[in-house]
mmCIF file of C-alpha atoms in Angstrom:
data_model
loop_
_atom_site.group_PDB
_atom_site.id
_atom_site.type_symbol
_atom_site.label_atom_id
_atom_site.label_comp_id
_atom_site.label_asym_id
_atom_site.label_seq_id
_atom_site.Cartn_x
_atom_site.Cartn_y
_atom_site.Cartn_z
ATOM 1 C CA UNK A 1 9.431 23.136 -30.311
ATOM 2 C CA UNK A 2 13.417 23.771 -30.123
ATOM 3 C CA UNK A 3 14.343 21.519 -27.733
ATOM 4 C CA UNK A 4 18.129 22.888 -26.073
ATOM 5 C CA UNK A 5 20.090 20.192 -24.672
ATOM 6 C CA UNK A 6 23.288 21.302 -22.108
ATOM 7 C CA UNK A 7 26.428 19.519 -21.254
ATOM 8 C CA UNK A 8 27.725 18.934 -19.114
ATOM 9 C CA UNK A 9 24.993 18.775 -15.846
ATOM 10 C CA UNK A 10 27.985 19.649 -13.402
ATOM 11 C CA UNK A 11 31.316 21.466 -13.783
ATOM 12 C CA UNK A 12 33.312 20.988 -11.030
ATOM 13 C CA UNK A 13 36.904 23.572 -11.349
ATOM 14 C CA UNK A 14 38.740 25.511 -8.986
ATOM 15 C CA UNK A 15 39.019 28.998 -9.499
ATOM 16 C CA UNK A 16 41.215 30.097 -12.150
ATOM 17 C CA UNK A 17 40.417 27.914 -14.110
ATOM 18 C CA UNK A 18 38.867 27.867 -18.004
ATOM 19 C CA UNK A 19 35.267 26.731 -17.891
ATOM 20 C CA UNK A 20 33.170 25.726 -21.262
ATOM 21 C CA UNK A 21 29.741 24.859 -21.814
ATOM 22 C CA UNK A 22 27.410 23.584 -24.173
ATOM 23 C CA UNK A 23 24.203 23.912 -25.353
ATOM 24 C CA UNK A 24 22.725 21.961 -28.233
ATOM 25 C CA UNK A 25 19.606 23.067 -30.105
ATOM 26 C CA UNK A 26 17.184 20.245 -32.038
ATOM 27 C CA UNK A 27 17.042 22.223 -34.622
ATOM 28 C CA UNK A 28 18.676 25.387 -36.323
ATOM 29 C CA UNK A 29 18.661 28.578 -33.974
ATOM 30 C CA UNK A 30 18.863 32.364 -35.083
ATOM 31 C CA UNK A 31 21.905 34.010 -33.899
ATOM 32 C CA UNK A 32 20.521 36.739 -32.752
ATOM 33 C CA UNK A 33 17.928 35.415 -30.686
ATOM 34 C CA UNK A 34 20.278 33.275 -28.456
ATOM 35 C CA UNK A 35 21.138 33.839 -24.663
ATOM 36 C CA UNK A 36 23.040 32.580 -21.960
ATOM 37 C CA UNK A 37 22.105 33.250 -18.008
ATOM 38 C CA UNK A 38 23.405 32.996 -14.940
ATOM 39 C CA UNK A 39 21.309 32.209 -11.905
ATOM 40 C CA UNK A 40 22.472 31.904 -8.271
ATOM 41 C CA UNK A 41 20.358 30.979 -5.320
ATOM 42 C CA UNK A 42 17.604 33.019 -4.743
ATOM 43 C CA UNK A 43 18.181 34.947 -7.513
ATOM 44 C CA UNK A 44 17.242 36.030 -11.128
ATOM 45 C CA UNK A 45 18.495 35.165 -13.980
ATOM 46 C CA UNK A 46 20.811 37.393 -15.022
ATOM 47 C CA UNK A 47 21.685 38.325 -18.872
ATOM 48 C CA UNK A 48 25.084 37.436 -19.279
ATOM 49 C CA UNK A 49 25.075 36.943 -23.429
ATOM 50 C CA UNK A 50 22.685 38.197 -26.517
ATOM 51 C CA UNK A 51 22.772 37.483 -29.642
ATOM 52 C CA UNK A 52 25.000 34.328 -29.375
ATOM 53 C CA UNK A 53 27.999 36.652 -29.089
ATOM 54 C CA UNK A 54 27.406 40.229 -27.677
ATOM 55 C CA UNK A 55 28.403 40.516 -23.519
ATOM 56 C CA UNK A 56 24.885 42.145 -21.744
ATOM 57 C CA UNK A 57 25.785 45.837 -20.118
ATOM 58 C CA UNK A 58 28.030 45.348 -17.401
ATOM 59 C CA UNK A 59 28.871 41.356 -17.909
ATOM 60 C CA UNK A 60 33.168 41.091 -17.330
ATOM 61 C CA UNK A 61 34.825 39.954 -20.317
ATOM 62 C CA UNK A 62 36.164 36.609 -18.767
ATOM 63 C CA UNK A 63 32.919 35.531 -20.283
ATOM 64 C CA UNK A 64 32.327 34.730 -23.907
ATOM 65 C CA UNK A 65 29.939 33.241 -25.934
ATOM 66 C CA UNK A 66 30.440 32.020 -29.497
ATOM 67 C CA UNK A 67 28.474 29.472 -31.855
ATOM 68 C CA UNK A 68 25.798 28.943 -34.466
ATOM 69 C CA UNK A 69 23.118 26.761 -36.096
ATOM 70 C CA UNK A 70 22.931 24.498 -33.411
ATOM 71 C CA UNK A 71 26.022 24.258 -31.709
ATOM 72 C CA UNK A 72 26.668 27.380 -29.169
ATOM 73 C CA UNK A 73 29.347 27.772 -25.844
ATOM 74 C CA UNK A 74 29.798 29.839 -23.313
ATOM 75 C CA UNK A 75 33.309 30.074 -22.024
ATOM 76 C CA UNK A 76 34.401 31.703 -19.104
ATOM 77 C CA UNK A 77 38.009 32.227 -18.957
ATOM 78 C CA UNK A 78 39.390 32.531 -15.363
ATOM 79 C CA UNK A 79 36.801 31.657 -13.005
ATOM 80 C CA UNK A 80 36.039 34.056 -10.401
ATOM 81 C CA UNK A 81 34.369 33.180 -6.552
ATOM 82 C CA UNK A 82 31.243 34.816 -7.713
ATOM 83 C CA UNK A 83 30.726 32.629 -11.011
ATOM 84 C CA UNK A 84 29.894 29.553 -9.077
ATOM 85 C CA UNK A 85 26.176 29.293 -10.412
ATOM 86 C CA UNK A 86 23.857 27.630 -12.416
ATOM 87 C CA UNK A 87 23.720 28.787 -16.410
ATOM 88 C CA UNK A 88 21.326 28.345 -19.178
ATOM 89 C CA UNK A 89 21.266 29.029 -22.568
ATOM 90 C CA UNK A 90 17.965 30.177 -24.223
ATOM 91 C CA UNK A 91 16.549 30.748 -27.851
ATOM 92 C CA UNK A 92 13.811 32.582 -28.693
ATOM 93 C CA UNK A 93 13.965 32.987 -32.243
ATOM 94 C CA UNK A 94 11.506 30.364 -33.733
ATOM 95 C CA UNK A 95 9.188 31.565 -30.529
ATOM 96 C CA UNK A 96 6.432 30.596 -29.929
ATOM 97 C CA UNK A 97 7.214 28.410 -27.572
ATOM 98 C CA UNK A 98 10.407 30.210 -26.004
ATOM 99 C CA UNK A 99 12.583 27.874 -24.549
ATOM 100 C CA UNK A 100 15.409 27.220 -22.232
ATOM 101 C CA UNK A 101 17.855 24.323 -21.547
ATOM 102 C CA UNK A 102 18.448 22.534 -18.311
ATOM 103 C CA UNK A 103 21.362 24.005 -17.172
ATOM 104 C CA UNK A 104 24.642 23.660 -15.980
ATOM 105 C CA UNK A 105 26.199 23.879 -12.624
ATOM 106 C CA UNK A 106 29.895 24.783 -11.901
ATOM 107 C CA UNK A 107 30.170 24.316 -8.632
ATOM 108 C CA UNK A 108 33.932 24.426 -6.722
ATOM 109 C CA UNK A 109 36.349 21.458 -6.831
ATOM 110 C CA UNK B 1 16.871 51.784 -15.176
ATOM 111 C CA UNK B 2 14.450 49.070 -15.898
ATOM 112 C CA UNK B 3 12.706 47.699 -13.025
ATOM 113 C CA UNK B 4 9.810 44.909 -13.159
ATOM 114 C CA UNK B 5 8.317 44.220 -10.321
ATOM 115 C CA UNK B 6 5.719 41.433 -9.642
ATOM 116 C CA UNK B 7 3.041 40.901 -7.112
ATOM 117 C CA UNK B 8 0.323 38.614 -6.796
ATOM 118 C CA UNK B 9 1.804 35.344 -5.198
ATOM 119 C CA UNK B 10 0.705 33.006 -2.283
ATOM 120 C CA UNK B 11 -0.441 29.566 -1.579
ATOM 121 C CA UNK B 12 -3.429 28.546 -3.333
ATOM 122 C CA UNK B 13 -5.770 24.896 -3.244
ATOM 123 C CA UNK B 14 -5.432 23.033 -6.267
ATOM 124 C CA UNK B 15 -8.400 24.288 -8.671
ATOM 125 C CA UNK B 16 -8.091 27.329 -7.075
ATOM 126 C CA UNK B 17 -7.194 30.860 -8.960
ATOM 127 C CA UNK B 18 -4.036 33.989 -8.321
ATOM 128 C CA UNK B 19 -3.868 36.802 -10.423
ATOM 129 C CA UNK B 20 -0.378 38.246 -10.549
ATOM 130 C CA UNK B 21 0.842 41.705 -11.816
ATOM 131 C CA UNK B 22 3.816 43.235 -13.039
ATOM 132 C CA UNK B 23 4.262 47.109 -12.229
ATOM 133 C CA UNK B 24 6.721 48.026 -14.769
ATOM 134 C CA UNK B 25 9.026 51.472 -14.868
ATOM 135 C CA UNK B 26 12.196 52.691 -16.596
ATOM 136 C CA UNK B 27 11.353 52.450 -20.678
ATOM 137 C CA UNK B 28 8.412 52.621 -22.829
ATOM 138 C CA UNK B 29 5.775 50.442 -22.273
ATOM 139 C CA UNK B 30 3.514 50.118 -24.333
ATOM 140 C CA UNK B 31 6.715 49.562 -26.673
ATOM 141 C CA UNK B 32 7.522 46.170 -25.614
ATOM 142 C CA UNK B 33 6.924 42.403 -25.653
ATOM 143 C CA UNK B 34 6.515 40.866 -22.671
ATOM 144 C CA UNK B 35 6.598 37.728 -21.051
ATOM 145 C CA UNK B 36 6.074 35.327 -18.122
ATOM 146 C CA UNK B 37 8.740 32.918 -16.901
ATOM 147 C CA UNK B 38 7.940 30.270 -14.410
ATOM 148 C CA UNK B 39 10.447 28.221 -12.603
ATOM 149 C CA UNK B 40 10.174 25.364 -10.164
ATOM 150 C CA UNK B 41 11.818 24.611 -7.404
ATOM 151 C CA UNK B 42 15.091 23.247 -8.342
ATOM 152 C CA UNK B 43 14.302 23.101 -11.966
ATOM 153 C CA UNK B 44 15.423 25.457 -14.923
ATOM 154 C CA UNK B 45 12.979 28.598 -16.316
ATOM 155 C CA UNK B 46 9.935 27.688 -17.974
ATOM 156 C CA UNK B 47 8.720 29.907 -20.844
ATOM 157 C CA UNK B 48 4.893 30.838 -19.975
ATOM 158 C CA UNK B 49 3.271 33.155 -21.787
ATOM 159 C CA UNK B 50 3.812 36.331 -24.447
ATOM 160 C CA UNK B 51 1.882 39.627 -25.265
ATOM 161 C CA UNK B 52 3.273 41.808 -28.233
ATOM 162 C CA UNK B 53 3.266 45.641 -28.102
ATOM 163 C CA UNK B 54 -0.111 45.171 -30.576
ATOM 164 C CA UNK B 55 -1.632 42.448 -27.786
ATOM 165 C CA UNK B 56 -0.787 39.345 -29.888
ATOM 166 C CA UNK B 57 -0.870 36.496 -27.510
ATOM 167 C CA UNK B 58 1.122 32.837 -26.943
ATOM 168 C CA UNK B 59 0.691 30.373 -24.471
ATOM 169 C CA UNK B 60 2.580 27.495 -23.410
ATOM 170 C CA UNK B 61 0.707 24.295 -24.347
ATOM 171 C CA UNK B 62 0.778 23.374 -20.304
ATOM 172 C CA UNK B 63 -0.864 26.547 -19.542
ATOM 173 C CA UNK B 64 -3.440 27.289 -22.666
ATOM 174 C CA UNK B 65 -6.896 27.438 -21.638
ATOM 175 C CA UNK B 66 -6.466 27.770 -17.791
ATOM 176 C CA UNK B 67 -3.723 31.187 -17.535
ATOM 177 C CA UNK B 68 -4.751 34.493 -19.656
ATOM 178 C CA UNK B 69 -2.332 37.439 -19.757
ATOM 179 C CA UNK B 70 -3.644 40.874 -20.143
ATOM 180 C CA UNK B 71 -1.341 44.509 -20.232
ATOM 181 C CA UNK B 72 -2.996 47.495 -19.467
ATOM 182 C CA UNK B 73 -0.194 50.434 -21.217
ATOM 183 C CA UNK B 74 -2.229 53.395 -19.314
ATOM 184 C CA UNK B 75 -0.995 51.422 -15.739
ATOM 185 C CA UNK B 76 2.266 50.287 -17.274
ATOM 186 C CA UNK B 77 1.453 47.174 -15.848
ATOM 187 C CA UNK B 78 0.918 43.237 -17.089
ATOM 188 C CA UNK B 79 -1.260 40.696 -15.640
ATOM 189 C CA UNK B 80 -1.598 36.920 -15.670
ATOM 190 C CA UNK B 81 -5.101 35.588 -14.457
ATOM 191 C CA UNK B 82 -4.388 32.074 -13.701
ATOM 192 C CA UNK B 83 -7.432 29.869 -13.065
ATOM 193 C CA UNK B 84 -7.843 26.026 -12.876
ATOM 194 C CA UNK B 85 -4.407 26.119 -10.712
ATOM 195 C CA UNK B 86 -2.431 22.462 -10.629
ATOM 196 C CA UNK B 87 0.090 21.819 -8.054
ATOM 197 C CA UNK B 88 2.374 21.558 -11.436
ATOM 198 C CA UNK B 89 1.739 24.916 -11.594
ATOM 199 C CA UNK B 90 3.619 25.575 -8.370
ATOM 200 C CA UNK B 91 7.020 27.973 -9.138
ATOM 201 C CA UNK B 92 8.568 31.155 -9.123
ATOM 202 C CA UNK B 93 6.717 33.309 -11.522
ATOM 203 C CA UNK B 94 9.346 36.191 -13.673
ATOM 204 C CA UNK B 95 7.818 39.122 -15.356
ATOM 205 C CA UNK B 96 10.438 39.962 -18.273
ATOM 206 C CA UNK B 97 10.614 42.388 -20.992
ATOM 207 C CA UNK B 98 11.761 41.375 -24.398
ATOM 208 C CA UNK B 99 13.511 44.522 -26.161
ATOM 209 C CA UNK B 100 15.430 43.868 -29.312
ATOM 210 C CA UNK B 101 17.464 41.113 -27.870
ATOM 211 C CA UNK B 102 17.718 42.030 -24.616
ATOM 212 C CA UNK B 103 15.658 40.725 -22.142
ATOM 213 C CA UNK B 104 15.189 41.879 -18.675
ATOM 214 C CA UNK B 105 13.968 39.996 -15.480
ATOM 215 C CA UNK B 106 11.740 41.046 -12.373
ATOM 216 C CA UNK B 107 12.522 39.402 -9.295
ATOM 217 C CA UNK B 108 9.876 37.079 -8.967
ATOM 218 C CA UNK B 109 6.032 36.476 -7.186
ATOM 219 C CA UNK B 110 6.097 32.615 -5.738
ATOM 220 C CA UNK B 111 3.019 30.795 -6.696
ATOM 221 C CA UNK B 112 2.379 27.764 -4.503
ATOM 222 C CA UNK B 113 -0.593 25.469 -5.386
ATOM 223 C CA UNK B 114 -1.015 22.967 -2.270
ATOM 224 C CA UNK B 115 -3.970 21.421 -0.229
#
């Protein structure tokens, strides 16, 4: 099982600001089978990236996600009031098992 | 427009069983893979369960044995017969669709297993 590890557990910015985040696989992901959410309370989650790379319909393009092999980020480039959530990245390319990391938070300094 | 939309969930006594279903609209299908997502409360999404378009099946290791999921493409609709319930078990249960690389999400049947 892929085991995704993110970083960090909290981001606290203000808005405006440049957020990154990291997920880590155990072992090599496909590309193209590699997401990032975002979930708010209540909520969904919502497709946000596919593919490592590609925005989901819809999705701003403040955010960005880049990365291979085991390494991938998702940036978000100004942050907005409504991207104070909680975001995971998911592979699904050696599935079964699917699997998800255990998200970050970027919650407002 | 896509729209999943899952039924099914209450409060339950440990060894008890739920069945949950998934009334699906907006694309083909019998087309699709589809999956069920659980997540407790507070924690991150928990990969459950898969059916292919040709009714191959995967569970989660936590799950195998106790949780079957079923489709039925006449109903456009998926299942998950969940028997043997733990209070582990206890989350927010997500229908989703897997289409190329796009996935997309229902809104979620709570399943709460409690004495």
């Amino acid at each position: 099982e892929i085991v995704l590890t993110q970083s960090p557990g909290t981001l606290s910015l203000s808005p405006g600001e440049r957020a990154i985040l990291s997920c880590r696989a155990s072992q090599s992901v496909s590309s193209n089978y590699f997401a990032w959410y975002q979930q708010k309370p209540g909520q969904a989650p919502r497709l946000l990236i596919y593919g490592a790379s590609s925005r989901a319909t819809g999705i701003p393009d403040r955010f960005s996600g880049s990365g291979s092999g085991t390494d991938f980020t998702l940036s978000i480039s100004r942050l907005e009031p409504e991207d104070f959530a909680v975001y995971y990245c998911q592979q699904y390319g050696s599935s079964p098992p699917v699997t998800f990391g255990g998200g970050t938070k970027v919650e407002i300094k | 427009e896509v729209q999943l939309v899952e039924s099914g969930g209450g409060l339950v006594q440990p060894g008890g069983s739920l069945r949950l279903s998934c009334a699906a609209s907006g694309f083909p299908f019998s087309r699709d893979w589809l999956h069920w997502v659980r997540q407790a409360p507070g924690k991150g999404p928990v990969w459950v369960s898969r059916i292919t378009h040709d009714h191959r099946i995967h569970y989660a290791d936590s799950v195998k044995g106790r949780f079957t999921v079923s489709r039925d493409n006449a109903k456009n609709t998926l299942y998950l017969q969940m028997n043997s319930l733990r209070a582990e078990d206890t989350a927010v249960y997500y229908c989703t669709r897997e289409y190329y690389e796009i996935w997309d999400w229902g809104q979620g049947t709570l399943v709460t297993v409690s004495s």
